[in-house]
Short mmCIF file of C-alpha atoms and ligand atoms in Angstrom, two decimals:
data_model
loop_
_atom_site.label_atom_id
_atom_site.label_comp_id
_atom_site.label_asym_id
_atom_site.label_seq_id
_atom_site.Cartn_x
_atom_site.Cartn_y
_atom_site.Cartn_z
CA MET G 30 -148.82 150.88 -78.67
CA LYS G 31 -150.71 150.51 -81.90
CA ASN G 32 -153.67 152.55 -80.66
CA LYS G 33 -151.66 155.64 -80.04
CA ILE G 34 -151.79 158.58 -82.32
CA TYR G 35 -148.51 158.43 -84.10
CA LYS G 36 -146.20 161.29 -83.66
CA PHE G 37 -143.50 161.69 -86.21
CA VAL G 38 -140.45 163.77 -86.18
CA MET G 39 -138.90 163.27 -89.53
CA THR G 40 -136.20 165.33 -91.05
CA ILE G 41 -136.75 164.46 -94.60
CA GLY G 42 -134.46 165.54 -97.33
CA ILE G 43 -137.31 164.81 -99.61
CA PHE G 44 -138.44 165.34 -103.10
CA ALA G 45 -141.67 165.03 -104.90
CA MET G 46 -141.68 161.87 -106.82
CA VAL G 47 -144.59 160.72 -108.81
CA PHE G 48 -145.11 157.05 -108.36
CA SER G 49 -144.28 155.85 -111.80
CA CYS G 50 -147.32 154.71 -113.68
CA LYS G 51 -146.91 151.17 -114.80
CA ASN G 52 -147.57 150.24 -118.36
CA THR G 53 -150.92 148.51 -118.29
CA THR G 54 -151.37 147.70 -121.94
CA ASP G 55 -151.11 143.96 -121.51
CA LYS G 56 -154.34 143.53 -119.54
CA LYS G 57 -155.00 139.89 -120.13
CA ALA G 58 -155.89 136.86 -118.06
CA ASP G 59 -154.78 137.34 -114.53
CA GLN G 60 -155.47 140.87 -113.54
CA VAL G 61 -155.62 141.90 -109.97
CA GLN G 62 -158.19 143.96 -108.17
CA ASN G 63 -157.25 146.87 -106.04
CA GLY G 64 -159.86 147.69 -103.34
CA GLN G 65 -163.23 148.60 -104.81
CA ASP G 66 -161.67 150.23 -107.84
CA THR G 67 -160.46 147.79 -110.36
CA VAL G 68 -156.93 148.72 -111.28
CA ALA G 69 -155.81 146.16 -113.75
CA ILE G 70 -152.12 145.42 -113.71
CA SER G 71 -150.93 142.63 -115.94
CA ASN G 72 -149.00 139.74 -114.49
CA GLU G 73 -146.03 140.98 -116.50
CA ASP G 74 -146.17 144.48 -114.99
CA LEU G 75 -146.75 143.24 -111.51
CA TYR G 76 -144.06 140.56 -111.34
CA ARG G 77 -141.40 141.08 -114.03
CA PRO G 78 -138.35 142.23 -112.02
CA ASN G 79 -137.15 145.77 -112.63
CA PHE G 80 -133.44 145.05 -112.42
CA HIS G 81 -132.88 141.36 -111.75
CA PHE G 82 -132.35 139.29 -114.86
CA SER G 83 -135.32 137.17 -115.94
CA PRO G 84 -135.70 135.49 -119.33
CA GLU G 85 -138.09 137.05 -121.82
CA LYS G 86 -140.05 133.82 -121.90
CA GLY G 87 -139.76 130.29 -120.58
CA TRP G 88 -138.12 128.62 -117.66
CA MET G 89 -134.81 129.50 -115.99
CA ASN G 90 -132.84 127.98 -113.13
CA ASP G 91 -129.10 128.08 -112.29
CA PRO G 92 -126.77 130.79 -113.58
CA ASN G 93 -124.08 129.10 -115.67
CA GLY G 94 -120.72 129.88 -117.24
CA MET G 95 -120.51 133.44 -115.94
CA PHE G 96 -117.42 135.34 -117.08
CA TYR G 97 -116.22 138.84 -117.84
CA TYR G 98 -114.43 139.75 -121.04
CA ASN G 99 -113.79 142.92 -123.06
CA GLY G 100 -116.19 145.10 -121.09
CA TYR G 101 -119.07 142.59 -120.96
CA TYR G 102 -120.39 140.40 -118.18
CA HIS G 103 -121.77 137.17 -119.61
CA LEU G 104 -124.49 135.24 -117.89
CA TYR G 105 -125.62 131.89 -119.24
CA PHE G 106 -128.42 130.08 -117.50
CA GLN G 107 -130.34 126.82 -117.31
CA HIS G 108 -133.16 127.48 -119.72
CA TYR G 109 -136.19 125.76 -121.19
CA PRO G 110 -137.46 128.22 -123.81
CA ASP G 111 -140.59 126.24 -124.73
CA GLY G 112 -142.27 126.08 -121.36
CA THR G 113 -142.44 127.75 -117.97
CA THR G 114 -141.57 124.62 -116.01
CA TRP G 115 -138.28 122.72 -115.97
CA GLY G 116 -137.70 120.79 -119.24
CA PRO G 117 -134.93 119.86 -121.69
CA MET G 118 -132.13 122.16 -120.61
CA HIS G 119 -130.42 124.68 -122.87
CA TRP G 120 -127.97 127.42 -121.94
CA GLY G 121 -129.70 130.77 -122.36
CA HIS G 122 -127.47 133.83 -122.56
CA ALA G 123 -127.53 137.46 -121.48
CA ILE G 124 -124.88 140.21 -121.46
CA SER G 125 -124.42 143.38 -119.49
CA THR G 126 -121.85 146.11 -119.08
CA ASP G 127 -122.97 146.98 -115.55
CA LEU G 128 -124.46 143.80 -113.99
CA PHE G 129 -127.97 145.32 -113.83
CA ASN G 130 -129.04 146.15 -117.37
CA TRP G 131 -129.05 142.70 -118.97
CA LYS G 132 -129.69 142.09 -122.67
CA GLU G 133 -130.84 138.60 -123.53
CA GLN G 134 -129.00 136.99 -126.44
CA PRO G 135 -129.82 134.03 -128.68
CA ILE G 136 -129.65 130.65 -126.97
CA ALA G 137 -126.02 129.57 -126.59
CA LEU G 138 -126.23 125.77 -126.27
CA PHE G 139 -129.01 123.41 -127.37
CA PRO G 140 -129.58 119.83 -126.19
CA ASP G 141 -127.89 117.25 -128.44
CA GLU G 142 -127.42 113.47 -128.81
CA LEU G 143 -125.49 113.40 -125.52
CA GLY G 144 -128.44 114.93 -123.73
CA TYR G 145 -129.58 118.09 -122.04
CA ILE G 146 -127.09 120.86 -121.29
CA PHE G 147 -126.89 120.99 -117.50
CA SER G 148 -125.00 123.48 -115.34
CA GLY G 149 -121.32 124.31 -115.71
CA SER G 150 -118.79 127.07 -116.11
CA ALA G 151 -116.87 128.98 -118.77
CA VAL G 152 -113.27 130.14 -118.84
CA VAL G 153 -111.34 132.58 -121.00
CA ASP G 154 -108.51 130.44 -122.35
CA ILE G 155 -106.02 133.27 -122.69
CA GLU G 156 -103.02 130.98 -123.38
CA ASN G 157 -105.04 128.92 -125.88
CA THR G 158 -104.24 125.77 -123.90
CA SER G 159 -107.17 124.06 -125.62
CA SER G 160 -105.87 125.01 -129.10
CA PHE G 161 -109.42 125.94 -130.06
CA GLY G 162 -108.16 129.46 -130.77
CA VAL G 163 -107.41 130.19 -134.44
CA ASP G 164 -106.23 133.38 -136.17
CA GLY G 165 -105.11 134.79 -132.84
CA LYS G 166 -108.66 134.66 -131.43
CA THR G 167 -108.97 133.94 -127.70
CA PRO G 168 -111.25 130.95 -127.16
CA ILE G 169 -113.88 130.99 -124.44
CA VAL G 170 -114.42 127.40 -123.31
CA ALA G 171 -117.63 126.21 -121.64
CA ILE G 172 -117.49 123.07 -119.50
CA TYR G 173 -120.94 121.64 -118.79
CA THR G 174 -122.73 118.44 -117.91
CA SER G 175 -124.38 116.39 -120.64
CA HIS G 176 -127.39 114.77 -118.99
CA ASP G 177 -128.81 111.86 -120.99
CA PRO G 178 -132.59 111.57 -120.49
CA LYS G 179 -132.70 108.18 -122.28
CA LYS G 180 -130.23 106.66 -119.84
CA GLU G 181 -132.12 108.27 -117.02
CA LYS G 182 -135.27 106.43 -118.16
CA THR G 183 -133.57 103.08 -118.50
CA GLY G 184 -132.05 103.46 -115.03
CA ASP G 185 -128.42 103.45 -116.20
CA ILE G 186 -125.81 104.89 -113.86
CA ASP G 187 -123.80 106.89 -116.39
CA VAL G 188 -126.50 109.46 -117.09
CA GLU G 189 -124.20 112.44 -116.57
CA ASN G 190 -120.83 113.17 -118.22
CA GLN G 191 -118.84 116.39 -118.69
CA SER G 192 -118.57 118.02 -122.12
CA ILE G 193 -117.03 121.17 -123.55
CA ALA G 194 -117.83 123.76 -126.22
CA TYR G 195 -115.89 126.78 -127.42
CA SER G 196 -116.63 130.22 -128.72
CA LEU G 197 -114.38 132.35 -130.93
CA ASP G 198 -116.65 135.38 -130.92
CA GLU G 199 -116.50 136.29 -127.24
CA GLY G 200 -119.28 134.00 -126.07
CA LEU G 201 -121.99 134.69 -128.64
CA THR G 202 -121.91 131.48 -130.68
CA TRP G 203 -120.55 128.11 -129.69
CA THR G 204 -119.14 124.98 -131.25
CA LYS G 205 -119.34 121.72 -129.35
CA TYR G 206 -116.13 119.71 -129.21
CA GLU G 207 -116.32 116.56 -131.35
CA GLY G 208 -114.48 114.56 -128.66
CA ASN G 209 -117.31 114.97 -126.10
CA PRO G 210 -117.74 113.87 -123.42
CA VAL G 211 -114.31 114.87 -122.12
CA LEU G 212 -114.87 113.43 -118.65
CA LYS G 213 -116.80 110.19 -118.37
CA ASN G 214 -119.02 109.21 -115.49
CA PRO G 215 -117.03 107.37 -112.80
CA GLY G 216 -120.04 105.27 -111.76
CA VAL G 217 -122.12 107.79 -109.80
CA ARG G 218 -125.68 108.63 -110.83
CA ASP G 219 -125.32 112.33 -109.94
CA PHE G 220 -122.12 113.63 -111.54
CA ARG G 221 -122.51 117.23 -112.57
CA ASP G 222 -121.95 120.98 -112.55
CA PRO G 223 -118.20 121.31 -113.33
CA LYS G 224 -116.61 124.60 -112.23
CA VAL G 225 -113.22 125.18 -113.79
CA SER G 226 -110.56 127.72 -112.83
CA TRP G 227 -106.94 128.38 -113.77
CA ASP G 228 -104.22 127.37 -111.28
CA ASP G 229 -101.59 129.95 -112.11
CA GLU G 230 -99.01 128.43 -109.77
CA ARG G 231 -99.11 125.00 -111.39
CA LYS G 232 -100.13 126.20 -114.86
CA ARG G 233 -103.09 123.87 -115.17
CA TRP G 234 -106.85 123.88 -114.93
CA ASN G 235 -108.72 122.79 -111.79
CA MET G 236 -112.18 121.35 -111.94
CA VAL G 237 -114.54 120.82 -109.01
CA VAL G 238 -117.56 118.69 -109.83
CA ALA G 239 -120.36 117.27 -107.69
CA ALA G 240 -120.46 113.48 -107.51
CA GLY G 241 -123.27 112.14 -105.35
CA GLN G 242 -122.62 113.62 -101.93
CA GLU G 243 -119.02 114.62 -102.49
CA ILE G 244 -116.99 117.07 -104.54
CA GLN G 245 -114.33 115.62 -106.81
CA PHE G 246 -111.20 117.51 -107.89
CA TYR G 247 -109.72 117.06 -111.37
CA ILE G 248 -106.89 118.74 -113.28
CA SER G 249 -106.17 119.29 -116.95
CA LYS G 250 -103.57 120.98 -119.14
CA ASP G 251 -105.84 121.50 -122.14
CA LEU G 252 -109.46 121.32 -120.87
CA LYS G 253 -109.90 118.15 -122.94
CA SER G 254 -108.28 115.41 -120.89
CA TRP G 255 -108.91 115.32 -117.18
CA GLU G 256 -107.22 113.49 -114.34
CA LYS G 257 -108.86 112.85 -110.99
CA LEU G 258 -106.91 113.88 -107.90
CA THR G 259 -109.04 113.76 -104.76
CA SER G 260 -112.50 114.11 -103.35
CA PHE G 261 -114.01 115.96 -100.42
CA GLY G 262 -117.18 115.71 -98.38
CA GLU G 263 -117.38 112.43 -96.55
CA GLY G 264 -118.43 112.98 -92.95
CA ILE G 265 -118.37 116.77 -93.18
CA GLY G 266 -121.01 119.38 -93.90
CA ASN G 267 -124.69 119.06 -94.55
CA HIS G 268 -125.72 115.86 -96.33
CA SER G 269 -129.51 116.12 -96.16
CA GLY G 270 -129.74 116.43 -99.93
CA VAL G 271 -127.86 116.01 -103.18
CA TRP G 272 -124.65 118.06 -103.58
CA GLU G 273 -124.66 120.34 -106.61
CA CYS G 274 -122.96 123.34 -108.24
CA PRO G 275 -119.62 123.53 -106.39
CA ASP G 276 -117.17 126.40 -106.69
CA LEU G 277 -113.62 126.71 -105.35
CA PHE G 278 -111.71 129.98 -105.08
CA GLN G 279 -109.16 131.81 -103.00
CA LEU G 280 -109.91 134.99 -101.08
CA PRO G 281 -107.77 137.36 -99.08
CA VAL G 282 -108.82 137.64 -95.44
CA ILE G 283 -109.83 141.27 -94.96
CA GLY G 284 -107.44 143.18 -92.72
CA SER G 285 -104.61 140.62 -92.91
CA SER G 286 -102.10 139.30 -95.39
CA GLU G 287 -103.61 135.84 -95.10
CA LYS G 288 -105.41 134.05 -97.95
CA LYS G 289 -107.83 131.17 -97.60
CA TRP G 290 -109.77 128.92 -99.96
CA VAL G 291 -113.53 128.75 -100.03
CA LEU G 292 -115.56 125.81 -101.33
CA LEU G 293 -119.23 126.46 -102.13
CA VAL G 294 -121.57 123.49 -102.30
CA SER G 295 -125.25 123.88 -103.08
CA ILE G 296 -127.54 121.36 -101.45
CA ASN G 297 -131.11 120.38 -102.18
CA PRO G 298 -133.00 119.83 -99.94
CA GLY G 299 -131.50 120.61 -96.55
CA GLY G 300 -131.36 124.42 -96.54
CA PRO G 301 -131.65 126.29 -93.23
CA ASN G 302 -135.23 127.36 -94.00
CA THR G 303 -136.16 124.27 -96.05
CA GLY G 304 -135.37 123.34 -99.61
CA SER G 305 -132.40 124.56 -101.59
CA ALA G 306 -129.45 126.54 -100.19
CA THR G 307 -125.70 126.94 -100.57
CA GLN G 308 -123.29 125.90 -97.84
CA TYR G 309 -119.61 126.85 -97.71
CA PHE G 310 -116.36 125.58 -96.24
CA VAL G 311 -113.19 127.57 -95.54
CA GLY G 312 -109.78 125.94 -95.68
CA ASP G 313 -106.66 125.47 -97.75
CA PHE G 314 -106.08 123.99 -101.18
CA ASN G 315 -102.65 122.74 -102.16
CA GLY G 316 -103.41 122.09 -105.80
CA SER G 317 -104.92 118.69 -105.16
CA ASN G 318 -106.48 118.51 -101.66
CA PHE G 319 -109.01 120.79 -100.05
CA ILE G 320 -108.50 120.73 -96.28
CA VAL G 321 -111.01 122.44 -94.02
CA ASP G 322 -109.45 124.86 -91.55
CA GLU G 323 -109.30 123.51 -87.97
CA SER G 324 -111.01 126.59 -86.51
CA PHE G 325 -113.78 126.21 -89.07
CA LYS G 326 -114.19 122.53 -88.20
CA GLU G 327 -114.44 123.42 -84.52
CA GLU G 328 -117.11 126.00 -85.25
CA MET G 329 -118.99 123.45 -87.36
CA LYS G 330 -119.49 121.44 -84.18
CA ARG G 331 -121.59 124.32 -82.88
CA GLU G 332 -123.15 125.65 -86.06
CA HIS G 333 -123.19 122.50 -88.22
CA SER G 334 -123.46 124.31 -91.53
CA PHE G 335 -122.34 127.66 -92.85
CA TRP G 336 -124.64 129.29 -95.40
CA VAL G 337 -123.89 131.81 -98.13
CA ASP G 338 -127.47 133.04 -97.71
CA HIS G 339 -130.03 131.98 -95.10
CA GLY G 340 -133.08 132.94 -97.15
CA ARG G 341 -135.06 130.49 -99.23
CA ASP G 342 -134.27 132.03 -102.60
CA ASN G 343 -130.61 131.97 -103.45
CA TYR G 344 -129.51 128.68 -104.95
CA ALA G 345 -126.83 127.25 -107.23
CA GLY G 346 -124.85 130.48 -107.13
CA VAL G 347 -121.23 130.53 -108.28
CA THR G 348 -118.62 133.15 -109.10
CA PHE G 349 -117.71 134.84 -112.38
CA SER G 350 -114.46 133.86 -114.00
CA ASN G 351 -111.85 136.18 -115.47
CA ILE G 352 -112.54 138.98 -113.02
CA GLU G 353 -111.31 139.92 -109.62
CA ASN G 354 -112.33 142.92 -107.57
CA LYS G 355 -109.66 145.46 -106.73
CA ASP G 356 -109.52 144.12 -103.19
CA GLY G 357 -109.54 140.50 -104.36
CA GLY G 358 -113.24 139.80 -103.66
CA LYS G 359 -115.19 137.49 -105.96
CA LEU G 360 -118.25 138.32 -108.00
CA PHE G 361 -121.21 136.01 -107.30
CA MET G 362 -124.75 135.52 -108.56
CA GLY G 363 -127.36 132.91 -107.67
CA TRP G 364 -130.71 131.63 -108.88
CA MET G 365 -133.39 133.50 -106.95
CA SER G 366 -135.76 130.62 -106.31
CA ASN G 367 -136.05 127.26 -104.58
CA TRP G 368 -136.73 123.81 -105.99
CA LEU G 369 -139.57 123.48 -103.44
CA TYR G 370 -141.84 125.74 -105.49
CA ALA G 371 -139.88 127.21 -108.43
CA ASN G 372 -142.11 125.39 -110.95
CA GLU G 373 -145.29 126.83 -109.44
CA VAL G 374 -144.61 130.52 -108.80
CA PRO G 375 -147.40 132.71 -110.27
CA THR G 376 -145.56 134.34 -113.17
CA GLU G 377 -147.04 133.70 -116.59
CA LYS G 378 -144.55 134.06 -119.42
CA TRP G 379 -141.35 133.23 -117.61
CA ARG G 380 -140.15 131.74 -114.36
CA SER G 381 -137.34 132.85 -112.09
CA ALA G 382 -134.73 135.57 -111.88
CA THR G 383 -131.12 135.79 -110.75
CA THR G 384 -130.07 137.45 -107.49
CA THR G 385 -128.39 140.83 -107.41
CA ALA G 386 -124.70 140.43 -108.22
CA ARG G 387 -122.77 140.30 -104.96
CA THR G 388 -119.21 140.62 -103.79
CA LEU G 389 -118.00 137.72 -101.68
CA GLU G 390 -115.26 138.47 -99.16
CA LEU G 391 -113.72 136.69 -96.22
CA VAL G 392 -113.37 138.04 -92.70
CA LYS G 393 -111.92 136.50 -89.57
CA GLY G 394 -114.79 136.41 -87.08
CA LYS G 395 -114.72 135.62 -83.37
CA ASN G 396 -113.89 131.94 -83.75
CA THR G 397 -113.27 131.34 -87.41
CA TYR G 398 -113.48 132.70 -90.96
CA ARG G 399 -116.77 133.95 -92.35
CA LEU G 400 -117.87 134.59 -95.88
CA ILE G 401 -119.61 137.92 -96.19
CA ALA G 402 -121.72 139.04 -99.13
CA ASN G 403 -122.80 142.50 -100.19
CA PRO G 404 -124.35 143.99 -103.33
CA VAL G 405 -121.69 144.93 -105.87
CA PRO G 406 -120.55 148.57 -105.64
CA GLU G 407 -121.97 149.14 -109.15
CA LEU G 408 -125.40 149.31 -107.51
CA HIS G 409 -124.50 152.77 -106.09
CA GLU G 410 -124.43 154.13 -109.60
CA PHE G 411 -128.16 153.55 -109.94
CA LYS G 412 -129.17 155.44 -106.83
CA SER G 413 -131.19 158.45 -107.87
CA LYS G 414 -133.19 160.33 -105.31
CA LYS G 415 -132.66 159.88 -101.64
CA LEU G 416 -135.05 160.16 -98.76
CA GLU G 417 -133.44 160.39 -95.38
CA ASN G 418 -134.88 160.82 -91.97
CA LEU G 419 -132.03 160.91 -89.58
CA ASP G 420 -134.09 161.67 -86.51
CA VAL G 421 -137.13 159.44 -86.55
CA VAL G 422 -138.86 159.27 -83.22
CA LEU G 423 -140.53 155.93 -83.10
CA GLU G 424 -143.83 155.40 -81.48
CA GLY G 425 -145.56 152.11 -82.08
CA ASN G 426 -145.80 150.96 -85.63
CA THR G 427 -144.40 154.07 -87.30
CA LEU G 428 -145.03 154.90 -90.93
CA LEU G 429 -141.67 155.80 -92.43
CA THR G 430 -142.77 156.68 -95.93
CA THR G 431 -145.15 155.81 -98.74
CA SER G 432 -145.11 155.21 -102.47
CA LYS G 433 -145.86 158.91 -102.99
CA ALA G 434 -142.21 159.49 -102.18
CA ILE G 435 -140.56 156.25 -103.16
CA ASP G 436 -141.32 153.44 -105.57
CA PHE G 437 -140.62 150.36 -103.45
CA THR G 438 -140.33 148.14 -106.52
CA SER G 439 -136.86 149.51 -107.21
CA ALA G 440 -135.24 150.73 -104.04
CA GLN G 441 -132.33 150.36 -101.68
CA ILE G 442 -132.60 151.08 -97.97
CA ASN G 443 -129.66 151.52 -95.62
CA PHE G 444 -130.23 151.77 -91.91
CA LYS G 445 -128.69 151.43 -88.50
CA VAL G 446 -130.33 150.64 -85.16
CA GLU G 447 -128.20 151.29 -82.10
CA ASP G 448 -128.24 149.82 -78.60
CA LEU G 449 -130.49 146.86 -79.29
CA VAL G 450 -132.78 145.84 -76.44
CA ASP G 451 -134.80 142.66 -75.97
CA GLY G 452 -137.90 142.36 -78.12
CA VAL G 453 -138.74 142.41 -81.80
CA TYR G 454 -137.79 145.06 -84.37
CA THR G 455 -139.98 144.87 -87.44
CA PHE G 456 -140.01 146.54 -90.82
CA GLU G 457 -143.24 146.10 -92.73
CA LEU G 458 -144.09 146.72 -96.37
CA SER G 459 -147.80 146.75 -97.07
CA ASN G 460 -150.37 147.65 -99.73
CA SER G 461 -154.05 148.45 -100.07
CA GLU G 462 -154.78 144.78 -100.77
CA GLY G 463 -153.88 143.95 -97.19
CA ASP G 464 -150.65 142.23 -98.22
CA SER G 465 -147.80 142.62 -95.82
CA LEU G 466 -144.16 141.58 -95.91
CA ARG G 467 -142.54 141.68 -92.49
CA PHE G 468 -138.87 141.33 -91.73
CA GLY G 469 -136.56 142.31 -88.95
CA TYR G 470 -134.70 141.24 -85.87
CA ASP G 471 -135.90 139.34 -82.84
CA ALA G 472 -133.35 140.57 -80.31
CA THR G 473 -134.63 138.21 -77.62
CA LYS G 474 -133.89 135.17 -79.78
CA GLY G 475 -130.92 136.68 -81.60
CA ASN G 476 -132.59 135.88 -84.94
CA TYR G 477 -133.30 137.82 -88.08
CA PHE G 478 -136.54 136.90 -89.82
CA VAL G 479 -138.60 137.28 -92.98
CA ASP G 480 -142.33 136.62 -92.84
CA ARG G 481 -143.88 136.46 -96.32
CA ASN G 482 -146.87 134.40 -95.20
CA LYS G 483 -149.27 137.30 -95.88
CA ALA G 484 -147.25 139.04 -98.57
CA GLY G 485 -149.64 138.31 -101.44
CA ILE G 486 -150.29 135.17 -103.47
CA THR G 487 -148.97 132.16 -101.58
CA ASP G 488 -151.40 129.35 -102.39
CA PHE G 489 -149.58 128.09 -105.49
CA SER G 490 -147.55 125.81 -103.21
CA ASN G 491 -147.95 124.72 -99.61
CA LYS G 492 -144.16 124.89 -99.27
CA PHE G 493 -143.93 128.61 -100.02
CA SER G 494 -145.31 130.10 -96.84
CA ASP G 495 -145.32 127.31 -94.30
CA ARG G 496 -142.99 129.15 -91.90
CA ILE G 497 -141.21 132.38 -91.05
CA ALA G 498 -137.65 132.21 -92.35
CA THR G 499 -135.03 132.90 -89.68
CA ALA G 500 -131.27 133.43 -89.60
CA PRO G 501 -128.83 133.89 -86.74
CA LYS G 502 -127.21 137.24 -86.04
CA ILE G 503 -123.59 136.35 -86.59
CA ALA G 504 -122.11 139.76 -85.83
CA THR G 505 -121.31 140.27 -82.17
CA GLN G 506 -121.87 144.02 -81.92
CA LYS G 507 -124.92 145.40 -80.09
CA ASP G 508 -126.25 147.33 -83.04
CA TRP G 509 -127.84 146.34 -86.30
CA THR G 510 -126.99 147.69 -89.71
CA GLY G 511 -128.55 146.67 -92.96
CA THR G 512 -128.80 147.15 -96.67
CA ILE G 513 -132.12 146.15 -98.19
CA VAL G 514 -132.46 145.69 -101.94
CA LEU G 515 -136.06 145.72 -103.18
CA ASP G 516 -137.44 144.74 -106.57
CA LYS G 517 -141.05 143.89 -107.48
CA THR G 518 -140.92 140.35 -106.19
CA SER G 519 -137.77 140.07 -104.13
CA ILE G 520 -136.09 141.32 -101.02
CA GLU G 521 -132.36 140.88 -100.40
CA LEU G 522 -131.21 141.60 -96.88
CA PHE G 523 -127.54 142.21 -96.11
CA PHE G 524 -127.29 142.59 -92.36
CA ASP G 525 -124.25 143.67 -90.33
CA ASP G 526 -122.09 144.37 -93.38
CA GLY G 527 -123.10 141.17 -95.09
CA GLN G 528 -122.48 138.77 -92.23
CA THR G 529 -126.06 137.51 -92.28
CA VAL G 530 -127.76 137.50 -95.67
CA MET G 531 -131.35 136.57 -96.52
CA THR G 532 -132.96 136.52 -99.96
CA GLU G 533 -136.69 135.89 -100.34
CA ILE G 534 -139.24 136.25 -103.13
CA PHE G 535 -142.93 137.16 -102.81
CA PHE G 536 -145.91 137.93 -105.04
CA PRO G 537 -148.03 140.84 -103.77
CA LYS G 538 -151.44 141.50 -105.36
CA ALA G 539 -150.43 145.14 -105.88
CA PRO G 540 -147.13 146.95 -105.42
CA PHE G 541 -146.30 147.74 -101.79
CA ASP G 542 -147.14 151.34 -100.97
CA SER G 543 -146.15 151.86 -97.34
CA LEU G 544 -143.10 151.19 -95.20
CA TYR G 545 -143.44 150.90 -91.42
CA PHE G 546 -140.99 150.27 -88.62
CA GLU G 547 -141.70 149.17 -85.10
CA ALA G 548 -139.22 148.80 -82.24
CA PRO G 549 -139.72 147.17 -78.84
CA LEU G 550 -139.17 150.34 -76.84
CA GLU G 551 -140.07 153.90 -77.64
CA GLU G 552 -136.63 155.07 -76.74
CA SER G 553 -135.16 152.63 -79.28
CA LYS G 554 -133.34 154.55 -81.88
CA LEU G 555 -133.28 154.21 -85.62
CA GLU G 556 -129.92 155.90 -85.84
CA TYR G 557 -130.30 156.50 -89.52
CA ILE G 558 -132.31 155.37 -92.48
CA GLU G 559 -131.71 156.30 -96.08
CA ILE G 560 -134.07 155.20 -98.79
CA HIS G 561 -132.73 155.41 -102.30
CA GLN G 562 -134.75 155.22 -105.44
CA LEU G 563 -132.94 152.98 -107.89
CA LYS G 564 -133.18 153.89 -111.55
CA PHE G 565 -131.91 151.71 -114.34
CA ASN G 566 -131.59 152.52 -118.00
CA LEU G 567 -133.31 149.36 -119.04
CA ASN G 568 -133.98 149.08 -122.72
C1 FRU Z 2 -129.19 122.76 -109.64
C2 FRU Z 2 -129.33 121.71 -110.73
C3 FRU Z 2 -127.96 121.27 -111.20
C4 FRU Z 2 -128.24 120.77 -112.58
C5 FRU Z 2 -129.31 121.71 -113.06
C6 FRU Z 2 -130.32 121.08 -113.96
O1 FRU Z 2 -130.31 123.57 -109.51
O2 FRU Z 2 -130.09 120.63 -110.27
O3 FRU Z 2 -127.35 120.32 -110.37
O4 FRU Z 2 -127.11 120.80 -113.40
O5 FRU Z 2 -129.95 122.21 -111.90
O6 FRU Z 2 -131.17 122.03 -114.51
#
């Protein structure tokens, strides 16, 4: 097939777009070579995401304390400002009005005598239950883990305790509570990542917190004194690694009047494609007990674990507080990396980014409930030009378009393939350096895949490209739809309306300049493909 002369029939509603020249002023240390001509692109220009949040400098991991208030989305994050590997944790801070243009703010929380500031959540205490609010100001209360490195060294058990801090200026500056810690370690070495939400029915706060390999449930009236109710996790779910960063929330089941509760639990290692990943459970919560739904339990016998994202680079994600979508969906963001190699990725000034903000919803699938994830609708607002070829005749590995028409470092692709037949459907992004990122659907195996093994620099860790990541097709229909979100170093795949999601990072030696598609049979049909340039008003 590959030797054929390619014949294209493309109806292209096209435009002339000059591939935006990258700013190449910062031509220092690690420049890359492009063919025989040396085109120097700084590490910063090549890898700094266009629209995913990354810190100006230093290390980042989990998103923390995300909330919405007075027109601003607040993102705090695990941050070590003085180095590009994990170190004494602070909470960094960024704000946005649209979830894509993020403005980094001064550091929100610094390590103190109780230790490093590990992951946690933040709530808008509208009723001033904490009585931190003065002069009518609404307090924002952050609930986080104090991790004591001294106790860690001496081998003590009570290394991790829960603390709180409050802000009276809408999340910009914080005061730590003098009564910290508010929740003492119950005798488990790993006791962290409290996620707090308001139980409107019982007029009290719920906390879920990871304790070893279970999730514990606590309640409080004032965010200061906490009472333990129950725990969840023994004998259920994936236990190949430590449990971290839980989240508990209710979602309407799309197309019915039913509501169900979802519990997210991040696990490291033990992910479906190695390393870190986030599993979920669907059930009911009666204010004290989380009970997994029977149909979900049955399905777990076949599938074992349910994953928010099957890719290797979406970890520790949780939902924003104080916001609900019109249809009741929840707003979610994760850390776009993996503990297997996060400390080694080849960026110079900073490490890591967050995922695209996503809407989480619940559907009733064939046998049980499924969490689906899709990019937030706000992303549509950044679509500028569109390239569409509604009638592509495929022959062999067909070039769909190049960087003359679309800048693949900031793009969204929507497509549909109808009447799937056995064989492999592959999209490929490539560049003049010979780098190639391949992803698609193996219809014979029923698996989606991402192959980044030749997508650029991979030798910084032998864990980064030791396999092709795969994910099951969960949807039962015989076609394949997808939304692909592309930034400089990441691909986020939302297949079949978000039923199978994969997020993966990569580090090409030059920006990708060509997009190909290959289908198993020539009569296979790419029903439609739309490629949108995304444009952000970053400042
Ligand atoms: C998850 C995690 C959390 C912890 C934080 C430390 O990635 O390990 O459990 O609070 O990172 O930075």
